[in-house]
mmCIF file of C-alpha atoms in Angstrom:
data_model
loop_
_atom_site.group_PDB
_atom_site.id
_atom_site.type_symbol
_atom_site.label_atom_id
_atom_site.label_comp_id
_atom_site.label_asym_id
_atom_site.label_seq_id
_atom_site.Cartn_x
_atom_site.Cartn_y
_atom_site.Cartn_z
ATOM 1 C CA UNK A 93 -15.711 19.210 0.900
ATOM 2 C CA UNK A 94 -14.633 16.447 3.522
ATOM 3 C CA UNK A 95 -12.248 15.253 0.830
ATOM 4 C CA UNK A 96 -10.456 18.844 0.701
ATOM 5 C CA UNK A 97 -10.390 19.283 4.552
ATOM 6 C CA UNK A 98 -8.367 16.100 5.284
ATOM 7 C CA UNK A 99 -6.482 16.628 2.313
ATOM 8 C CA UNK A 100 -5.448 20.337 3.930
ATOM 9 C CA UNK A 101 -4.869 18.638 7.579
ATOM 10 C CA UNK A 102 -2.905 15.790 6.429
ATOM 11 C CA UNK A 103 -0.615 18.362 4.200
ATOM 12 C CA UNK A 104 -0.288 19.923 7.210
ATOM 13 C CA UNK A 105 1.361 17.399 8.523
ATOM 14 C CA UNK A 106 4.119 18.134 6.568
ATOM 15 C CA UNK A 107 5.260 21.158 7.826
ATOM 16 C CA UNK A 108 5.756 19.649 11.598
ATOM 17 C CA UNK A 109 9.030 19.607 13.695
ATOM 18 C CA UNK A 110 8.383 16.032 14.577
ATOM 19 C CA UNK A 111 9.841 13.293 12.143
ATOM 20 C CA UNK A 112 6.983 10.777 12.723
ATOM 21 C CA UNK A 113 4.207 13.381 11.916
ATOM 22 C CA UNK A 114 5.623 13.940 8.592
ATOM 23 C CA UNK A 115 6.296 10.394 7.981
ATOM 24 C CA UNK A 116 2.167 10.072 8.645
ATOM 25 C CA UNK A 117 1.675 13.028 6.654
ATOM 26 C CA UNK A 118 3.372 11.647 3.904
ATOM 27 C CA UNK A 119 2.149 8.047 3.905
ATOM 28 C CA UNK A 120 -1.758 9.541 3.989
ATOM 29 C CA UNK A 121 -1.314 11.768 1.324
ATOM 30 C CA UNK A 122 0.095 9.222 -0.200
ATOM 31 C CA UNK A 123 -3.008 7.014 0.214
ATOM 32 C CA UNK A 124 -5.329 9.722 -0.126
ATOM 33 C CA UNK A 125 -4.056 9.441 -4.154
ATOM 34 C CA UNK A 126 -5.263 13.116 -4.748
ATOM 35 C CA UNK A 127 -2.552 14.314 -7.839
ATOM 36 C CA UNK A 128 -2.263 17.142 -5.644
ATOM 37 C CA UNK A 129 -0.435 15.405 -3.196
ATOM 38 C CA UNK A 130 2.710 15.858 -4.972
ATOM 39 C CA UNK A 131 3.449 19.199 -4.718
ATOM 40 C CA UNK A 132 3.819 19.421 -0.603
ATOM 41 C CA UNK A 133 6.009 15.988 -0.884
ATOM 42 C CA UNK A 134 7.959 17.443 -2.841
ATOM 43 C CA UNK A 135 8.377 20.127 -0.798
ATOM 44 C CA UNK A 136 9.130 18.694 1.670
ATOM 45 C CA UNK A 137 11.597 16.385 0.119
ATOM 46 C CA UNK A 138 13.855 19.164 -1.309
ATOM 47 C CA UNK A 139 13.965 20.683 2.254
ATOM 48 C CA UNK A 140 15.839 17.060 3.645
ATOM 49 C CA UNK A 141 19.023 16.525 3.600
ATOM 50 C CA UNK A 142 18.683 12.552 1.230
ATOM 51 C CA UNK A 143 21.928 11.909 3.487
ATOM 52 C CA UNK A 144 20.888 12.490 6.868
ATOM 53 C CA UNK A 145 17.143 12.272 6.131
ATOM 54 C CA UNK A 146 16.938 8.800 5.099
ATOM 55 C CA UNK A 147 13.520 7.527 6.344
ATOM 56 C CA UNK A 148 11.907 10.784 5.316
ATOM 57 C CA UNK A 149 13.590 10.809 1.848
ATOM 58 C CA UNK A 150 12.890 7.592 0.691
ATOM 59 C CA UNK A 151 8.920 7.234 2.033
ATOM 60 C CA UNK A 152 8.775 10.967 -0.226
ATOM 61 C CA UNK A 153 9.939 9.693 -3.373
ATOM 62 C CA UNK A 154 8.172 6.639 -2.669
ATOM 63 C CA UNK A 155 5.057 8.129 -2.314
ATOM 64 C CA UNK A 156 5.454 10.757 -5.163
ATOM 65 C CA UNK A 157 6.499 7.610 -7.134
ATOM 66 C CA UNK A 158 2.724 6.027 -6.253
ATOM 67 C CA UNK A 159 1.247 9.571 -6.830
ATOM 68 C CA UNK A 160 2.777 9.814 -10.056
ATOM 69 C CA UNK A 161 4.273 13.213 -9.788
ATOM 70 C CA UNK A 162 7.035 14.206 -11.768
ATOM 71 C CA UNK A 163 9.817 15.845 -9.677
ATOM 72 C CA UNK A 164 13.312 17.007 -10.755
ATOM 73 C CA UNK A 165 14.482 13.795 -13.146
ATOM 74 C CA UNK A 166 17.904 14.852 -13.563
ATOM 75 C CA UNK A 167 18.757 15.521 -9.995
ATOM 76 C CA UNK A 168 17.395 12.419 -8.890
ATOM 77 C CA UNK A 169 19.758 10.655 -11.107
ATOM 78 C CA UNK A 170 22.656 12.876 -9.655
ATOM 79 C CA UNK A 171 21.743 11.808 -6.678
ATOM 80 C CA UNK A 172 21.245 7.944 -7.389
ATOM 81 C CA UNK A 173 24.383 8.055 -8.976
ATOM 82 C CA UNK A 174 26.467 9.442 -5.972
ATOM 83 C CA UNK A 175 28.542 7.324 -4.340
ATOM 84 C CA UNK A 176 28.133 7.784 -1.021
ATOM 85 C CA UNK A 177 24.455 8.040 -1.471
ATOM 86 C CA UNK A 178 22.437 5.893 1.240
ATOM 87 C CA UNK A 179 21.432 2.537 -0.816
ATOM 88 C CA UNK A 180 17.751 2.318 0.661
ATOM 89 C CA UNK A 181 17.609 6.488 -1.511
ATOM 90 C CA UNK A 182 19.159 4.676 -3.931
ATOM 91 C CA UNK A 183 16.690 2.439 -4.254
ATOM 92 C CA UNK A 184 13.725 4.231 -3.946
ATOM 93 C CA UNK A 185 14.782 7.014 -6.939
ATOM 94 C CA UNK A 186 15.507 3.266 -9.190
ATOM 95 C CA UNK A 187 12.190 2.650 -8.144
ATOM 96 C CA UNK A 188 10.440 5.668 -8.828
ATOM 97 C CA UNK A 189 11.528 5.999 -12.373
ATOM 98 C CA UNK A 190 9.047 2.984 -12.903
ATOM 99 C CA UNK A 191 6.498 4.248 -11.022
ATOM 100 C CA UNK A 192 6.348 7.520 -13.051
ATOM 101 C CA UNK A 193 7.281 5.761 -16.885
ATOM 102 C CA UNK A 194 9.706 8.637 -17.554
ATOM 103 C CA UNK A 195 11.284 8.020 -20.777
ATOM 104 C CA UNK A 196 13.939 10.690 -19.145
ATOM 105 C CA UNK A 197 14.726 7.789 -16.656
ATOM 106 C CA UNK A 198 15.637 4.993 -18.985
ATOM 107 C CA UNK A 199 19.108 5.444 -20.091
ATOM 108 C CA UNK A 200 19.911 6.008 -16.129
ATOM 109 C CA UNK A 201 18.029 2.615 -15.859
ATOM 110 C CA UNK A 202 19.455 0.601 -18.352
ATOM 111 C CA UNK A 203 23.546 1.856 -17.809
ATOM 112 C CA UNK A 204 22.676 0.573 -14.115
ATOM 113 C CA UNK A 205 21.426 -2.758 -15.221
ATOM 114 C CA UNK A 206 24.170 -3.201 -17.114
ATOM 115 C CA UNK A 207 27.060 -1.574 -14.736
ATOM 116 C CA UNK A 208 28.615 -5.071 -13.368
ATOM 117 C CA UNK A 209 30.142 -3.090 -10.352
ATOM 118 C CA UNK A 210 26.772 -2.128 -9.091
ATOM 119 C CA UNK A 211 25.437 -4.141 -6.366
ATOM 120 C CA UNK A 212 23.038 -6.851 -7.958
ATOM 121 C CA UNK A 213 20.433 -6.290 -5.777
ATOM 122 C CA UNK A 214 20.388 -2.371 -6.806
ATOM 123 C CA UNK A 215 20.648 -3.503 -10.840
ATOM 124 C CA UNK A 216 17.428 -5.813 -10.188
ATOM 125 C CA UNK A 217 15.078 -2.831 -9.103
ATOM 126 C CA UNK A 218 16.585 -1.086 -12.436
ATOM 127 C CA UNK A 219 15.389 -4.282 -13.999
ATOM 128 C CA UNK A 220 12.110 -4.245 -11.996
ATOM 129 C CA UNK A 221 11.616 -0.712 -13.166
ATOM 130 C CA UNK A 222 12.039 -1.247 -17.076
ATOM 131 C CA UNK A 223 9.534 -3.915 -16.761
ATOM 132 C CA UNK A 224 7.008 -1.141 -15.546
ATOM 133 C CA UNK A 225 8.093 0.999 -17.795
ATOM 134 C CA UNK A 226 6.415 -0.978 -20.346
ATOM 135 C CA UNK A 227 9.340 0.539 -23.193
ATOM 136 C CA UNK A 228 10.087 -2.363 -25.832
ATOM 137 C CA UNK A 229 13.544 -0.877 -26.373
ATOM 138 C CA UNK A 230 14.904 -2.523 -22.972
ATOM 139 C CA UNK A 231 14.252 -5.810 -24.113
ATOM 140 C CA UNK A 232 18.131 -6.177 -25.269
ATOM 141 C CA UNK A 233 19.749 -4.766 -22.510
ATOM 142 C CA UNK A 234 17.740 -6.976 -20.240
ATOM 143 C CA UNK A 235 18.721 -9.864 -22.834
ATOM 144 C CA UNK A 236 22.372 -9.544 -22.528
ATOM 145 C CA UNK A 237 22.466 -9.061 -18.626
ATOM 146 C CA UNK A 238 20.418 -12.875 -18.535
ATOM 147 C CA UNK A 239 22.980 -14.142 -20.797
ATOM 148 C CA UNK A 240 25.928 -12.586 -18.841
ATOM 149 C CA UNK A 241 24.318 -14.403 -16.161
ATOM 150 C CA UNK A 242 23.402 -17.758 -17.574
ATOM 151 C CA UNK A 243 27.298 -17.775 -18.798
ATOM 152 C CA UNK A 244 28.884 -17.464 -15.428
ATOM 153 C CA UNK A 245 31.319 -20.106 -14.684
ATOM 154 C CA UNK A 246 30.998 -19.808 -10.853
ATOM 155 C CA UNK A 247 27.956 -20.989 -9.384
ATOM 156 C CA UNK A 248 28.906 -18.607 -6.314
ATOM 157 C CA UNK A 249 28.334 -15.972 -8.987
ATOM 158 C CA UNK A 250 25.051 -17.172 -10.823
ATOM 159 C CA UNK A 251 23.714 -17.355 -6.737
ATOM 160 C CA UNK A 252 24.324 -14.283 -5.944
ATOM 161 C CA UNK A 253 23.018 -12.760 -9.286
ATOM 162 C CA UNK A 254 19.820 -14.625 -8.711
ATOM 163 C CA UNK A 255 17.401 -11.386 -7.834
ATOM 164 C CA UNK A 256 18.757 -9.860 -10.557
ATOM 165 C CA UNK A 257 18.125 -12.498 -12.867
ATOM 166 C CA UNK A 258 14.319 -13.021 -11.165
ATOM 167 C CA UNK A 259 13.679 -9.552 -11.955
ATOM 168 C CA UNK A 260 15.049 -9.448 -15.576
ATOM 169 C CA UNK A 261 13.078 -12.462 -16.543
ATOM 170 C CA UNK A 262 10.025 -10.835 -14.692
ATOM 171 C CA UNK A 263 10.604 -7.756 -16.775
ATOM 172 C CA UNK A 264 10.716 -9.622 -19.935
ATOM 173 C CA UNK A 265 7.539 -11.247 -19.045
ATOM 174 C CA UNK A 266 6.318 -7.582 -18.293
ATOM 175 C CA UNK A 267 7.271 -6.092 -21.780
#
């Protein structure tokens, strides 16, 4: 009973005016872990602007990320792969495709972990995210981005790859 009245209060939170009360509202549904958390995120997520929104945005896909809850796959790819697209969304929708284990979210993963114009940083949390995916079938395509790597003829290079190449040998280790 206790359980379903904070549940309803902190949901509640959701639909303030003030920023900082959804941001709580999000983070203790969140921790609460109740699967039916995810349905007043994401809610609340589609009502925010991912552009102008970005604190609320990313701790929502975050948190339906930790909850588990499947939200609209393909539109979060859309929007991940939009180029003027905030990085720190960016991030959190690479991020929640390895929360969830969607096998819809691979392919998205893997072309980013192997796009060499993508910032490195943003192709290791694709990286990060196979690894939790747990899905054998990466294993190449994190393979040939460590070999890329290890044959780089500037160290500059190789330095500046190094999260990436953390996180695909941490993925490896994963799988």
């Amino acid at each position: 009973q206790k359980a379903v009245n904070v549940h309803a209060k902190v949901s509640a939170a959701l639909k303030d005016k003030q920023e900082d009360i959804q941001l709580a509202g999000i983070s203790g549904l969140r921790e609460i872990e109740s699967k039916s958390a995810g349905e007043p995120i994401y809610t609340l997520m589609k009502s925010l602007d991912p552009k102008k929104d970005v604190t609320r945005y990313t701790a929502a896909v975050r948190a339906l990320g930790a909850l588990e809850y499947k939200a609209d796959l393909p539109a979060l790819i859309k929007l991940a792969e939009t180029a003027d697209t905030h990085e720190e969304v960016r991030r959190s929708i690479v991020l929640y495709f390895g929360d969830i284990k969607a096998p819809e979210g691979k392919e998205f993963l893997v072309k980013l972990l192997k796009n060499e114009e993508k910032e490195p940083d943003l192709r290791a949390y694709a990286a990060n995210s196979l690894g939790r995916m747990k899905d054998n079938s990466s294993v190449p395509a994190l393979k040939e981005v460590l070999e890329n790597i290890r044959n780089m003829k500037n160290q500059r290079d190789r330095v500046r790859m190094s999260r990436l190449r953390f996180q695909g040998m941490v993925a490896l280790m994963r799988l």
